[in-house]
Amino acid sequence: MVSSAITQAHQQASEYQNSLNTVNGHEISNLDQVDPREAIWPTYSPPKDIVFEYGEGCELVTESGERYLDFISGIAVTSLGHAHPELVETLKTQAEKLWHLSNLFRVPKAETLAKKLCELSFADAVFFTNSGAESVEAGIKAIRGYFAKNRQPHKYRIIGFEGSFHGRTLGTLAAAGNSAHCNGFIPFDYGFDHAQWGDIDSVNALINEHTAGILVEPIQGEGGICPATEEFLRDLRALCDQRGLLLMYDEIQCGVARTGKVFAYQHSDIAPDVMSLAKGLGGGFPVGACLAKGHVAQCMTIGTHGTTYGGNPLAMAVASKVIELTTTPEFLAEVTRKGEKLTCLLESLCQRYPNVVSRVDGRGLMLGVECVVPNTEVLSLLREHRLLVGKAGKNMIRLLPALIVTDKHIEKAVAIMEECFQKLSDDEHKRVAVVNSVSESSK
Ligand SMILES: Cc1ncc(COP(=O)(O)O)c(C=O)c1O
């Protein structure tokens, strides 16, 4: 008995010693030969052989000098393209002065940017964050905080929508309620209910004495580029007003000039009480913001919320420049014009290659093309032809070029798509012919 216990202890000690000498099962002395990708959590699978060295406007360039046309922009982030000279200059100038203070001290650029965002929107006050999910979380807290401060703490539930996406923190996963993302991570009720997209009756049916607000993307992004109709937003606003709820928009993907208006909700002018921003706001520098009406913001008193990095001088300098450059009437008009041009060309591709792509949706330069063949195949083939696009729900490919995209870039991207769709269409015809001949011969 005793000797087997001793043997077991020796074995455990030796396993422990081995574990100290290994990383991911590889001997430390051999670590140079280990693929460094193994040191990253396997939550993404970027293409192994494409490594970008630098970016220039709408193009990304690999270590070996191959140029790719970037129509995904880091998922709607690099709104002014890569290495925009004014953003580079702004970042450099600020970097030489002051990087970080925390919110224990005033950051004047945060104050002026907040004031500007309020002037441009429905809002009266802003909370700055570092990412989209944090901005949504701040909004969720502000909605609940508003009712808690107004002696209605039982009102805490928020209605989200099927097909929505609000981030990857526990709260934002629960808000979107997508079971594929929640399973294994959200074991209990986080206080969200989920209505059908576009169906006001299903929203109405979920409202009870615990409901505090409604959270909606004016254009669903990840779920498959899907704009809410003006009527739906109007009905949501009316429902909130009648039932004493707060309305929150998530404009993390569709905001900041992406659709040709400063904010996507301005196409219908149906304002929310709270709104989250991120992505394009920093043009590639991590920053987010949660905007709110005064009566909501004033409930978020000292100690109710905070952030170490949010609103730091570097982010505020860059975001102020992005807002300055992207919100002029001329810039917005160009986004609209280029969006219409791209939409028109894409619709023509849908007509010519109906066995590959079926329809176009979206607004401005936030566009999706629904595929008939698997969207992953379309995306890979486009990438082989050096055009980078994204995927979205509903079997879509997502086009989010930088807002400074030129007509030439648009024409080039469409020419690449045409070449790829032609190939996919030919393959599809061949596949159908084989299937037909097999079914004929088996009759
Ligand atoms: C609409 C929307 N909300 C929230 C998020 C989350 O943003 P982040 O990844 O910066 O946390 C995203 C990101 O794709 C988004 O598209």
mmCIF file of N, CA and C in Angstrom, residues 111 114-127 272-274 290-298:
data_model
loop_
_atom_site.group_PDB
_atom_site.id
_atom_site.type_symbol
_atom_site.label_atom_id
_atom_site.label_comp_id
_atom_site.label_asym_id
_atom_site.label_seq_id
_atom_site.Cartn_x
_atom_site.Cartn_y
_atom_site.Cartn_z
ATOM 1 N N GLU A 111 -13.277 65.717 -23.230
ATOM 2 C CA GLU A 111 -14.407 66.631 -23.006
ATOM 3 C C GLU A 111 -14.878 67.245 -24.329
ATOM 4 N N ALA A 114 -16.534 64.554 -26.488
ATOM 5 C CA ALA A 114 -17.876 64.232 -25.967
ATOM 6 C C ALA A 114 -18.866 65.319 -26.386
ATOM 7 N N LYS A 115 -18.443 66.566 -26.267
ATOM 8 C CA LYS A 115 -19.332 67.687 -26.625
ATOM 9 C C LYS A 115 -19.689 67.603 -28.108
ATOM 10 N N LYS A 116 -18.696 67.289 -28.927
ATOM 11 C CA LYS A 116 -18.914 67.199 -30.371
ATOM 12 C C LYS A 116 -19.889 66.053 -30.692
ATOM 13 N N LEU A 117 -19.691 64.887 -30.043
ATOM 14 C CA LEU A 117 -20.586 63.747 -30.300
ATOM 15 C C LEU A 117 -22.018 64.095 -29.894
ATOM 16 N N CYS A 118 -22.149 64.861 -28.810
ATOM 17 C CA CYS A 118 -23.502 65.277 -28.383
ATOM 18 C C CYS A 118 -24.113 66.231 -29.410
ATOM 19 N N GLU A 119 -23.289 67.170 -29.912
ATOM 20 C CA GLU A 119 -23.811 68.105 -30.929
ATOM 21 C C GLU A 119 -24.283 67.354 -32.178
ATOM 22 N N LEU A 120 -23.581 66.272 -32.481
ATOM 23 C CA LEU A 120 -23.892 65.521 -33.707
ATOM 24 C C LEU A 120 -25.045 64.532 -33.538
ATOM 25 N N SER A 121 -25.529 64.370 -32.296
ATOM 26 C CA SER A 121 -26.517 63.301 -32.056
ATOM 27 C C SER A 121 -27.623 63.764 -31.119
ATOM 28 N N PHE A 122 -28.399 62.792 -30.643
ATOM 29 C CA PHE A 122 -29.499 63.014 -29.682
ATOM 30 C C PHE A 122 -28.968 63.220 -28.265
ATOM 31 N N ALA A 123 -27.652 62.916 -28.032
ATOM 32 C CA ALA A 123 -27.159 62.686 -26.666
ATOM 33 C C ALA A 123 -26.809 63.973 -25.917
ATOM 34 N N ASP A 124 -26.722 63.827 -24.576
ATOM 35 C CA ASP A 124 -26.289 64.950 -23.730
ATOM 36 C C ASP A 124 -24.972 64.657 -23.023
ATOM 37 N N ALA A 125 -24.588 63.364 -22.941
ATOM 38 C CA ALA A 125 -23.335 63.038 -22.250
ATOM 39 C C ALA A 125 -22.812 61.690 -22.730
ATOM 40 N N VAL A 126 -21.493 61.506 -22.572
ATOM 41 C CA VAL A 126 -20.798 60.350 -23.160
ATOM 42 C C VAL A 126 -19.913 59.668 -22.117
ATOM 43 N N PHE A 127 -19.829 58.335 -22.194
ATOM 44 C CA PHE A 127 -18.849 57.584 -21.408
ATOM 45 C C PHE A 127 -17.924 56.900 -22.404
ATOM 46 N N PRO A 272 -32.683 57.306 -30.146
ATOM 47 C CA PRO A 272 -32.743 56.436 -28.966
ATOM 48 C C PRO A 272 -32.514 57.262 -27.690
ATOM 49 N N ASP A 273 -32.429 56.574 -26.537
ATOM 50 C CA ASP A 273 -32.056 57.235 -25.275
ATOM 51 C C ASP A 273 -30.599 56.960 -24.956
ATOM 52 N N VAL A 274 -30.088 55.857 -25.515
ATOM 53 C CA VAL A 274 -28.713 55.413 -25.243
ATOM 54 C C VAL A 274 -28.173 54.851 -26.558
ATOM 55 N N CYS A 290 -20.258 55.319 -25.102
ATOM 56 C CA CYS A 290 -21.677 55.105 -24.878
ATOM 57 C C CYS A 290 -22.305 56.475 -24.682
ATOM 58 N N LEU A 291 -23.233 56.819 -25.569
ATOM 59 C CA LEU A 291 -23.877 58.137 -25.548
ATOM 60 C C LEU A 291 -25.242 57.978 -24.867
ATOM 61 N N ALA A 292 -25.635 59.003 -24.108
ATOM 62 C CA ALA A 292 -26.942 58.894 -23.443
ATOM 63 C C ALA A 292 -27.591 60.256 -23.299
ATOM 64 N N LYS A 293 -28.910 60.219 -23.193
ATOM 65 C CA LYS A 293 -29.671 61.424 -22.864
ATOM 66 C C LYS A 293 -29.331 61.815 -21.425
ATOM 67 N N GLY A 294 -29.490 63.105 -21.108
ATOM 68 C CA GLY A 294 -29.120 63.611 -19.784
ATOM 69 C C GLY A 294 -29.784 62.872 -18.641
ATOM 70 N N HIS A 295 -31.106 62.573 -18.769
ATOM 71 C CA HIS A 295 -31.806 61.956 -17.633
ATOM 72 C C HIS A 295 -31.285 60.550 -17.343
ATOM 73 N N VAL A 296 -30.665 59.902 -18.356
ATOM 74 C CA VAL A 296 -30.079 58.574 -18.126
ATOM 75 C C VAL A 296 -28.659 58.746 -17.585
ATOM 76 N N ALA A 297 -27.878 59.594 -18.271
ATOM 77 C CA ALA A 297 -26.468 59.769 -17.884
ATOM 78 C C ALA A 297 -26.330 60.240 -16.438
ATOM 79 N N GLN A 298 -27.255 61.094 -15.993
ATOM 80 C CA GLN A 298 -27.079 61.648 -14.648
ATOM 81 C C GLN A 298 -27.312 60.611 -13.541
#
